[in-house]
Amino acid sequence: MSGNLPRRPVLAALGGSLLAATTPASVSAAAGPGRSDRHGSRLAVPETPVIDGRRLSALRRRSLQGDPALRATVAALVVQADAWLTQGPWTVTDKPRPAASGDLHDYLSRAPYFWASQPKTPENPQGCPYVERDGERNPEAEIGTDRVDAGNVLKSVPLLTLAWYYTNKREYGTHAARILRTWFVDPETRMNPNLDYAQGIPCKNDGRSIGIIDFAQYYTANLDAMAILDTGAPGWTRGDRAGMRAWNTAYLDWLVNSAFGKQESAATNNHGTYAAMQIAGLALAVGDRDLARRTARDQGRKLIDSQIAPDGSQPRELARTRSWHYSHYNLAAFCRLASVGRQIGVDLWSHQGPAGQSLFKAVEFVLPAATGQTEWTHPELDFLRYAASDIVHAAADAGHGPSKSALPLLQAPPGGDLYPIRPAAQHST
């Protein structure tokens, strides 16, 4: 991180409670309610909004007791977590210039699939107008923005947290806590709880509602990580917990009530699914069970009915240049929304739309290609068979017989299949 960038005081949008929660005195306070015995074997069941906390707790006990069935999976997790130990923390204030607001604390990103259509000249230095090339990432979109650093935060914290949980090695927990504290809590380096300036298009706008997808894929995994850290992770303090709760509450309010948030929730493709998943997960994490239940039940059923065809295909995702990628990307959000719903008595897996649409049918549609039995015949710039792994696991967990039979035929993601110790679908490409 650059040490010469200006530091600005945190905005008062969250009121005095967040500032009080993040003073040096509170940061040095003891951690949350979870405590382990001298062998580190007993911790409170984590109140994870997506993963079943009781299942996670049972897996941890088995791992610490040396269960050979989990040994290789935990070892694969540790390899991935070790790669993050020497990286970070990152901060939203570490960019060359702020968003259009002038505040370095505002997250900034650019539309990844938009490219300059004209030569860059002194008169037109950005090559405007920009045009969309679906599925083709413009490397310039990652220059001078927060997207890469935010991705590092959101990818690293769940892995580091799980590594602490399964091994009791404090360096994983303390580093996960440091990363979260720096990006979200510390007044000098924290991100403001909005995505007003995400995925802007040069020469056209400063941000768009679909920029919410920048956080959608991984943020609920971080909510689970925070709940796991709450069980007694070293370095995770009462101040951290209070600061993150305040941030999550404010971010949820922005998602539900801002113009961008409302637009994203109304989206009829994967953006709408990820918006519902984020809202339901955040609502459960901050204690608004009614909002979580309404979102999972009402929005979840509506999204299944409108996005999944009777044959299980997802027509809006099949129309993309990366139809395999987006079919699984959307299904991962559906699976995670179903996992949130299961915590509060909503069963999305059993829901059937008026024409027989269901999540099980959507999984069945991709199973032949996922198991290598047939080719994927729809447009795809980069077919990666392992992208199906987690959603097949999730469907099998929900009692789907064909998915259970398919598990031995799946291709493991790079770095290994972590689902057995992180039992919630997560898109891996």
Short mmCIF file of C-alpha atoms in Angstrom, two decimals:
data_model
loop_
_atom_site.label_atom_id
_atom_site.label_comp_id
_atom_site.label_asym_id
_atom_site.label_seq_id
_atom_site.Cartn_x
_atom_site.Cartn_y
_atom_site.Cartn_z
CA MET A 1 0.00 0.00 0.00
CA SER A 2 1.09 3.52 -0.64
CA GLY A 3 1.85 5.46 2.48
CA ASN A 4 1.62 8.89 0.89
CA LEU A 5 -2.01 9.01 -0.08
CA PRO A 6 -4.22 11.48 1.80
CA ARG A 7 -6.27 10.05 4.61
CA ARG A 8 -9.73 11.41 5.13
CA PRO A 9 -11.93 11.17 8.22
CA VAL A 10 -14.69 8.60 8.03
CA LEU A 11 -18.03 10.03 6.92
CA ALA A 12 -20.65 10.42 9.58
CA ALA A 13 -23.16 8.36 7.62
CA LEU A 14 -23.17 5.61 10.22
CA GLY A 15 -23.33 7.95 13.17
CA GLY A 16 -21.24 7.90 16.31
CA SER A 17 -21.78 4.23 17.05
CA LEU A 18 -19.30 3.05 14.45
CA LEU A 19 -16.69 5.58 15.49
CA ALA A 20 -17.09 4.52 19.09
CA ALA A 21 -16.85 0.89 18.07
CA THR A 22 -13.54 1.40 16.32
CA THR A 23 -11.55 3.41 18.83
CA PRO A 24 -8.15 2.02 19.90
CA ALA A 25 -9.57 0.99 23.25
CA SER A 26 -12.27 -1.13 21.66
CA VAL A 27 -9.87 -2.63 19.14
CA SER A 28 -7.74 -3.94 22.00
CA ALA A 29 -10.76 -5.41 23.76
CA ALA A 30 -11.32 -9.14 24.08
CA ALA A 31 -12.82 -11.05 21.20
CA GLY A 32 -16.35 -12.40 20.88
CA PRO A 33 -18.26 -15.00 22.87
CA GLY A 34 -16.79 -18.16 21.37
CA ARG A 35 -14.02 -19.73 23.44
CA SER A 36 -11.93 -22.86 23.02
CA ASP A 37 -10.48 -25.14 25.66
CA ARG A 38 -6.71 -25.53 26.01
CA HIS A 39 -6.70 -27.97 23.09
CA GLY A 40 -8.74 -25.61 20.95
CA SER A 41 -11.40 -28.27 20.38
CA ARG A 42 -14.52 -26.56 21.75
CA LEU A 43 -15.95 -23.44 20.15
CA ALA A 44 -19.49 -22.10 19.98
CA VAL A 45 -21.45 -23.15 16.92
CA PRO A 46 -20.93 -20.31 14.41
CA GLU A 47 -24.06 -18.37 13.46
CA THR A 48 -23.20 -18.51 9.77
CA PRO A 49 -25.96 -17.16 7.50
CA VAL A 50 -25.19 -19.44 4.52
CA ILE A 51 -23.34 -22.55 5.70
CA ASP A 52 -25.10 -24.68 8.32
CA GLY A 53 -23.15 -23.77 11.45
CA ARG A 54 -23.88 -27.06 13.21
CA ARG A 55 -22.58 -29.02 10.25
CA LEU A 56 -19.47 -26.83 10.14
CA SER A 57 -18.89 -27.36 13.86
CA ALA A 58 -19.21 -31.13 13.46
CA LEU A 59 -16.75 -31.11 10.55
CA ARG A 60 -14.27 -29.17 12.66
CA ARG A 61 -14.47 -31.72 15.48
CA ARG A 62 -13.91 -34.55 13.02
CA SER A 63 -10.93 -32.78 11.49
CA LEU A 64 -9.27 -32.06 14.83
CA GLN A 65 -9.79 -35.70 15.80
CA GLY A 66 -7.83 -36.73 12.72
CA ASP A 67 -10.63 -37.96 10.46
CA PRO A 68 -8.73 -39.35 7.44
CA ALA A 69 -11.63 -38.53 5.11
CA LEU A 70 -11.04 -34.81 5.71
CA ARG A 71 -7.24 -34.77 5.91
CA ALA A 72 -6.54 -34.16 2.22
CA THR A 73 -9.25 -31.51 1.93
CA VAL A 74 -7.94 -29.57 4.94
CA ALA A 75 -4.43 -29.83 3.51
CA ALA A 76 -5.68 -28.33 0.22
CA LEU A 77 -7.34 -25.52 2.16
CA VAL A 78 -4.12 -24.79 4.04
CA VAL A 79 -2.15 -24.53 0.80
CA GLN A 80 -4.59 -21.92 -0.49
CA ALA A 81 -4.65 -20.03 2.82
CA ASP A 82 -0.85 -20.02 3.06
CA ALA A 83 -0.69 -18.18 -0.26
CA TRP A 84 -2.63 -15.29 1.33
CA LEU A 85 -0.61 -15.04 4.57
CA THR A 86 2.03 -12.83 2.96
CA GLN A 87 -0.47 -10.62 1.11
CA GLY A 88 -2.52 -7.68 2.32
CA PRO A 89 -4.10 -6.04 4.07
CA TRP A 90 -5.58 -3.85 1.38
CA THR A 91 -7.47 -0.56 1.60
CA VAL A 92 -9.95 1.26 -0.57
CA THR A 93 -8.00 4.47 0.01
CA ASP A 94 -4.97 3.10 -1.82
CA LYS A 95 -5.79 4.22 -5.35
CA PRO A 96 -4.29 7.07 -7.40
CA ARG A 97 -7.45 9.16 -7.49
CA PRO A 98 -10.89 9.00 -5.87
CA ALA A 99 -14.25 8.27 -7.40
CA ALA A 100 -16.33 11.14 -8.77
CA SER A 101 -17.43 11.95 -5.20
CA GLY A 102 -13.89 13.08 -4.38
CA ASP A 103 -13.82 10.68 -1.41
CA LEU A 104 -11.11 7.99 -1.46
CA HIS A 105 -13.29 5.90 0.86
CA ASP A 106 -15.81 5.33 -1.94
CA TYR A 107 -15.28 2.09 -3.84
CA LEU A 108 -14.41 2.60 -7.51
CA SER A 109 -14.48 0.15 -10.42
CA ARG A 110 -15.00 0.16 -14.17
CA ALA A 111 -17.18 -1.97 -16.44
CA PRO A 112 -14.98 -4.96 -17.32
CA TYR A 113 -16.54 -5.79 -20.70
CA PHE A 114 -16.40 -2.29 -22.21
CA TRP A 115 -13.62 -1.24 -24.59
CA ALA A 116 -12.52 1.98 -26.28
CA SER A 117 -13.88 2.13 -29.82
CA GLN A 118 -11.66 4.96 -31.10
CA PRO A 119 -7.90 5.58 -31.14
CA LYS A 120 -6.65 7.37 -28.05
CA THR A 121 -5.52 10.86 -29.02
CA PRO A 122 -4.81 14.12 -27.15
CA GLU A 123 -8.31 15.23 -28.13
CA ASN A 124 -9.89 11.92 -27.09
CA PRO A 125 -7.47 10.46 -24.51
CA GLN A 126 -9.77 7.63 -23.44
CA GLY A 127 -10.82 6.52 -26.93
CA CYS A 128 -14.50 7.15 -26.32
CA PRO A 129 -17.17 6.02 -26.88
CA TYR A 130 -16.79 2.68 -25.15
CA VAL A 131 -18.58 -0.35 -26.58
CA GLU A 132 -19.46 -3.67 -24.96
CA ARG A 133 -17.72 -6.92 -25.89
CA ASP A 134 -19.58 -9.45 -23.78
CA GLY A 135 -17.38 -11.88 -21.89
CA GLU A 136 -14.11 -10.21 -22.94
CA ARG A 137 -12.40 -8.53 -19.99
CA ASN A 138 -10.65 -5.24 -20.66
CA PRO A 139 -7.41 -5.23 -18.61
CA GLU A 140 -7.58 -1.43 -18.45
CA ALA A 141 -10.62 -1.76 -16.18
CA GLU A 142 -8.36 -2.95 -13.38
CA ILE A 143 -5.96 0.00 -13.53
CA GLY A 144 -6.45 2.71 -10.93
CA THR A 145 -9.58 1.14 -9.42
CA ASP A 146 -10.43 -0.87 -6.31
CA ARG A 147 -11.71 -4.00 -8.01
CA VAL A 148 -8.56 -6.12 -7.73
CA ASP A 149 -7.90 -5.18 -4.11
CA ALA A 150 -11.52 -5.76 -3.14
CA GLY A 151 -11.38 -9.14 -4.85
CA ASN A 152 -8.29 -10.00 -2.83
CA VAL A 153 -10.08 -9.07 0.40
CA LEU A 154 -13.21 -11.04 -0.40
CA LYS A 155 -11.35 -14.14 -1.64
CA SER A 156 -8.70 -14.28 1.09
CA VAL A 157 -10.77 -13.82 4.24
CA PRO A 158 -12.96 -16.96 3.91
CA LEU A 159 -9.93 -19.16 3.17
CA LEU A 160 -7.85 -17.74 6.01
CA THR A 161 -10.77 -17.99 8.41
CA LEU A 162 -11.50 -21.60 7.54
CA ALA A 163 -7.80 -22.44 7.85
CA TRP A 164 -7.84 -21.04 11.40
CA TYR A 165 -11.06 -22.88 12.19
CA TYR A 166 -9.77 -26.25 11.04
CA THR A 167 -6.17 -26.03 12.25
CA ASN A 168 -6.26 -23.71 15.31
CA LYS A 169 -3.21 -21.88 13.93
CA ARG A 170 -3.63 -18.32 15.12
CA GLU A 171 -1.78 -16.66 12.22
CA TYR A 172 -4.70 -17.44 9.89
CA GLY A 173 -7.27 -15.89 12.19
CA THR A 174 -5.23 -12.80 13.02
CA HIS A 175 -4.53 -12.10 9.35
CA ALA A 176 -8.19 -12.53 8.36
CA ALA A 177 -9.14 -10.12 11.15
CA ARG A 178 -6.50 -7.61 10.02
CA ILE A 179 -7.74 -7.70 6.42
CA LEU A 180 -11.37 -7.14 7.41
CA ARG A 181 -10.48 -4.42 9.91
CA THR A 182 -8.41 -2.49 7.38
CA TRP A 183 -10.94 -2.61 4.54
CA PHE A 184 -14.18 -2.18 6.48
CA VAL A 185 -13.62 -0.86 10.01
CA ASP A 186 -10.55 1.36 10.52
CA PRO A 187 -11.69 4.99 10.06
CA GLU A 188 -8.57 5.89 8.09
CA THR A 189 -8.80 3.05 5.58
CA ARG A 190 -12.39 1.80 5.59
CA MET A 191 -14.68 1.61 2.59
CA ASN A 192 -17.92 3.55 2.67
CA PRO A 193 -20.90 1.13 2.71
CA ASN A 194 -22.10 1.71 -0.84
CA LEU A 195 -21.30 0.79 -4.43
CA ASP A 196 -22.34 4.07 -6.02
CA TYR A 197 -19.25 4.19 -8.23
CA ALA A 198 -18.96 0.57 -9.30
CA GLN A 199 -18.62 -0.50 -12.94
CA GLY A 200 -18.81 2.95 -14.46
CA ILE A 201 -18.32 3.34 -18.21
CA PRO A 202 -15.74 5.99 -19.24
CA CYS A 203 -17.24 9.08 -20.83
CA LYS A 204 -20.75 7.83 -20.02
CA ASN A 205 -21.38 7.40 -16.28
CA ASP A 206 -19.63 7.23 -12.91
CA GLY A 207 -21.30 4.02 -11.77
CA ARG A 208 -24.11 1.61 -12.53
CA SER A 209 -26.48 -0.58 -10.56
CA ILE A 210 -24.95 -3.72 -12.02
CA GLY A 211 -21.71 -2.80 -10.26
CA ILE A 212 -23.27 -4.42 -7.18
CA ILE A 213 -22.15 -7.70 -8.72
CA ASP A 214 -18.57 -6.74 -7.76
CA PHE A 215 -19.39 -7.77 -4.18
CA ALA A 216 -22.17 -10.24 -4.83
CA GLN A 217 -20.16 -13.36 -5.56
CA TYR A 218 -18.00 -13.40 -2.43
CA TYR A 219 -19.49 -11.12 0.20
CA THR A 220 -21.83 -13.68 1.73
CA ALA A 221 -18.81 -16.00 2.12
CA ASN A 222 -17.27 -13.18 4.15
CA LEU A 223 -20.41 -12.98 6.28
CA ASP A 224 -19.89 -16.65 7.10
CA ALA A 225 -16.22 -15.92 7.84
CA MET A 226 -17.17 -13.12 10.26
CA ALA A 227 -19.51 -15.49 12.11
CA ILE A 228 -16.73 -18.07 12.34
CA LEU A 229 -14.29 -15.47 13.65
CA ASP A 230 -16.92 -14.51 16.24
CA THR A 231 -16.49 -17.91 17.87
CA GLY A 232 -13.17 -16.83 19.34
CA ALA A 233 -10.57 -16.17 16.65
CA PRO A 234 -7.34 -14.53 17.84
CA GLY A 235 -7.11 -10.88 16.91
CA TRP A 236 -10.85 -10.54 16.27
CA THR A 237 -12.12 -8.05 18.82
CA ARG A 238 -15.42 -6.73 20.12
CA GLY A 239 -14.61 -3.54 18.25
CA ASP A 240 -14.18 -5.48 15.02
CA ARG A 241 -17.49 -7.25 15.53
CA ALA A 242 -19.33 -4.01 16.29
CA GLY A 243 -17.69 -2.21 13.38
CA MET A 244 -18.57 -4.95 10.91
CA ARG A 245 -22.13 -5.17 12.18
CA ALA A 246 -22.53 -1.42 11.68
CA TRP A 247 -21.02 -1.64 8.20
CA ASN A 248 -23.22 -4.58 7.22
CA THR A 249 -26.34 -2.84 8.52
CA ALA A 250 -25.57 0.30 6.54
CA TYR A 251 -24.68 -1.65 3.40
CA LEU A 252 -27.91 -3.67 3.66
CA ASP A 253 -29.87 -0.42 3.96
CA TRP A 254 -28.13 0.86 0.82
CA LEU A 255 -28.88 -2.37 -1.08
CA VAL A 256 -32.55 -2.26 -0.16
CA ASN A 257 -33.29 1.46 -0.41
CA SER A 258 -30.89 3.08 -2.89
CA ALA A 259 -31.87 3.57 -6.53
CA PHE A 260 -29.07 1.26 -7.65
CA GLY A 261 -30.07 -1.40 -5.14
CA LYS A 262 -33.69 -1.34 -6.27
CA GLN A 263 -32.65 -1.57 -9.92
CA GLU A 264 -30.42 -4.55 -9.23
CA SER A 265 -33.13 -6.36 -7.28
CA ALA A 266 -35.44 -5.92 -10.28
CA ALA A 267 -32.92 -7.48 -12.69
CA THR A 268 -34.18 -10.57 -14.51
CA ASN A 269 -30.87 -12.42 -14.84
CA ASN A 270 -28.01 -13.41 -12.52
CA HIS A 271 -27.83 -9.83 -11.21
CA GLY A 272 -31.28 -10.21 -9.65
CA THR A 273 -30.34 -13.56 -8.13
CA TYR A 274 -27.15 -12.23 -6.59
CA ALA A 275 -28.98 -9.16 -5.25
CA ALA A 276 -31.51 -11.39 -3.49
CA MET A 277 -28.73 -13.63 -2.18
CA GLN A 278 -26.84 -10.66 -0.74
CA ILE A 279 -29.90 -9.10 0.85
CA ALA A 280 -31.08 -12.36 2.42
CA GLY A 281 -27.61 -13.21 3.72
CA LEU A 282 -26.96 -9.74 5.11
CA ALA A 283 -30.42 -9.56 6.69
CA LEU A 284 -29.88 -12.85 8.49
CA ALA A 285 -26.38 -11.80 9.55
CA VAL A 286 -27.59 -8.57 11.19
CA GLY A 287 -30.66 -10.16 12.78
CA ASP A 288 -33.47 -9.12 10.41
CA ARG A 289 -34.91 -12.59 10.01
CA ASP A 290 -38.17 -11.29 8.58
CA LEU A 291 -36.43 -9.55 5.68
CA ALA A 292 -34.24 -12.60 5.13
CA ARG A 293 -37.26 -14.89 5.07
CA ARG A 294 -39.30 -12.66 2.76
CA THR A 295 -36.40 -12.29 0.35
CA ALA A 296 -35.58 -15.99 0.21
CA ARG A 297 -39.21 -17.07 -0.04
CA ASP A 298 -40.84 -14.44 -2.25
CA GLN A 299 -37.95 -13.21 -4.37
CA GLY A 300 -36.39 -16.66 -4.57
CA ARG A 301 -39.53 -18.28 -5.94
CA LYS A 302 -40.10 -15.41 -8.35
CA LEU A 303 -36.56 -15.70 -9.70
CA ILE A 304 -36.85 -19.47 -10.19
CA ASP A 305 -40.14 -19.05 -12.04
CA SER A 306 -38.86 -16.28 -14.30
CA GLN A 307 -35.30 -17.44 -15.02
CA ILE A 308 -35.47 -21.22 -15.31
CA ALA A 309 -37.27 -22.80 -18.27
CA PRO A 310 -39.34 -25.99 -17.95
CA ASP A 311 -36.41 -28.02 -19.36
CA GLY A 312 -34.06 -26.59 -16.73
CA SER A 313 -32.18 -24.23 -19.03
CA GLN A 314 -31.59 -20.61 -18.11
CA PRO A 315 -32.36 -18.75 -21.37
CA ARG A 316 -30.91 -15.40 -20.30
CA GLU A 317 -27.61 -17.00 -19.34
CA LEU A 318 -27.52 -19.22 -22.43
CA ALA A 319 -27.70 -16.08 -24.56
CA ARG A 320 -24.32 -14.93 -23.25
CA THR A 321 -20.99 -15.52 -24.97
CA ARG A 322 -19.98 -17.46 -21.85
CA SER A 323 -23.17 -19.46 -21.38
CA TRP A 324 -21.56 -22.28 -19.34
CA HIS A 325 -19.89 -19.82 -17.00
CA TYR A 326 -23.02 -17.76 -16.45
CA SER A 327 -25.33 -20.75 -16.09
CA HIS A 328 -23.25 -21.91 -13.12
CA TYR A 329 -22.61 -18.42 -11.87
CA ASN A 330 -26.36 -17.90 -11.56
CA LEU A 331 -26.97 -21.34 -10.08
CA ALA A 332 -24.33 -20.73 -7.41
CA ALA A 333 -26.34 -17.70 -6.28
CA PHE A 334 -29.55 -19.74 -6.29
CA CYS A 335 -27.87 -22.45 -4.21
CA ARG A 336 -26.58 -19.93 -1.68
CA LEU A 337 -29.97 -18.23 -1.48
CA ALA A 338 -31.49 -21.67 -0.85
CA SER A 339 -28.91 -22.24 1.91
CA VAL A 340 -29.92 -18.98 3.60
CA GLY A 341 -33.55 -19.96 3.21
CA ARG A 342 -32.98 -23.34 4.83
CA GLN A 343 -31.75 -21.58 7.99
CA ILE A 344 -35.10 -19.80 8.36
CA GLY A 345 -37.58 -22.41 7.21
CA VAL A 346 -37.73 -21.64 3.46
CA ASP A 347 -37.21 -24.61 1.13
CA LEU A 348 -36.37 -23.32 -2.34
CA TRP A 349 -35.14 -26.71 -3.53
CA SER A 350 -38.67 -28.14 -3.35
CA HIS A 351 -40.27 -25.18 -5.11
CA GLN A 352 -41.75 -25.80 -8.55
CA GLY A 353 -42.90 -23.02 -10.86
CA PRO A 354 -46.18 -23.08 -12.79
CA ALA A 355 -44.51 -24.89 -15.72
CA GLY A 356 -42.49 -27.22 -13.50
CA GLN A 357 -39.41 -25.00 -13.20
CA SER A 358 -37.10 -25.91 -10.34
CA LEU A 359 -33.52 -25.72 -9.13
CA PHE A 360 -33.20 -29.49 -9.47
CA LYS A 361 -34.15 -29.27 -13.16
CA ALA A 362 -31.60 -26.49 -13.66
CA VAL A 363 -28.90 -28.74 -12.21
CA GLU A 364 -30.05 -31.67 -14.33
CA PHE A 365 -29.69 -29.51 -17.45
CA VAL A 366 -25.95 -29.09 -16.86
CA LEU A 367 -25.16 -32.54 -15.43
CA PRO A 368 -24.29 -34.26 -18.73
CA ALA A 369 -21.60 -31.69 -19.55
CA ALA A 370 -20.53 -31.42 -15.90
CA THR A 371 -19.76 -35.13 -15.78
CA GLY A 372 -18.05 -35.17 -19.19
CA GLN A 373 -20.73 -37.37 -20.76
CA THR A 374 -21.70 -34.84 -23.43
CA GLU A 375 -20.31 -31.62 -24.87
CA TRP A 376 -21.75 -28.23 -23.99
CA THR A 377 -23.36 -27.05 -27.23
CA HIS A 378 -24.06 -23.44 -26.31
CA PRO A 379 -21.71 -20.45 -26.77
CA GLU A 380 -18.73 -20.50 -24.42
CA LEU A 381 -15.42 -18.68 -24.77
CA ASP A 382 -13.65 -20.79 -22.16
CA PHE A 383 -15.32 -24.06 -21.11
CA LEU A 384 -14.21 -25.15 -17.63
CA ARG A 385 -15.95 -28.34 -16.58
CA TYR A 386 -15.09 -27.93 -12.90
CA ALA A 387 -17.31 -24.84 -12.69
CA ALA A 388 -20.22 -27.20 -12.04
CA SER A 389 -18.67 -28.89 -9.00
CA ASP A 390 -20.19 -26.91 -6.14
CA ILE A 391 -23.72 -26.69 -7.50
CA VAL A 392 -23.81 -30.46 -8.01
CA HIS A 393 -22.59 -30.90 -4.43
CA ALA A 394 -25.31 -28.54 -3.20
CA ALA A 395 -28.04 -30.35 -5.13
CA ALA A 396 -26.80 -33.67 -3.78
CA ASP A 397 -26.95 -32.26 -0.26
CA ALA A 398 -30.55 -31.25 -0.95
CA GLY A 399 -31.43 -34.86 -1.76
CA HIS A 400 -31.16 -34.88 -5.57
CA GLY A 401 -30.43 -38.46 -6.64
CA PRO A 402 -28.86 -37.72 -10.05
CA SER A 403 -26.48 -35.23 -8.44
CA LYS A 404 -25.45 -37.76 -5.78
CA SER A 405 -24.65 -40.24 -8.55
CA ALA A 406 -22.69 -37.60 -10.45
CA LEU A 407 -20.32 -36.66 -7.61
CA PRO A 408 -17.60 -39.23 -8.46
CA LEU A 409 -17.58 -37.99 -12.07
CA LEU A 410 -16.98 -34.30 -11.32
CA GLN A 411 -13.78 -32.49 -12.18
CA ALA A 412 -12.26 -30.90 -9.07
CA PRO A 413 -11.55 -27.15 -9.16
CA PRO A 414 -7.91 -26.00 -9.24
CA GLY A 415 -6.46 -26.33 -5.76
CA GLY A 416 -8.88 -29.08 -4.79
CA ASP A 417 -12.54 -29.57 -3.96
CA LEU A 418 -13.19 -27.67 -0.72
CA TYR A 419 -16.93 -28.32 -0.57
CA PRO A 420 -16.60 -31.16 2.00
CA ILE A 421 -15.29 -28.66 4.59
CA ARG A 422 -17.00 -25.54 3.18
CA PRO A 423 -20.46 -26.98 2.43
CA ALA A 424 -22.04 -24.16 0.45
CA ALA A 425 -21.96 -23.59 -3.30
CA GLN A 426 -19.40 -21.05 -4.46
CA HIS A 427 -18.63 -20.24 -8.06
CA SER A 428 -15.02 -21.07 -8.84
CA THR A 429 -14.25 -19.25 -12.12
#
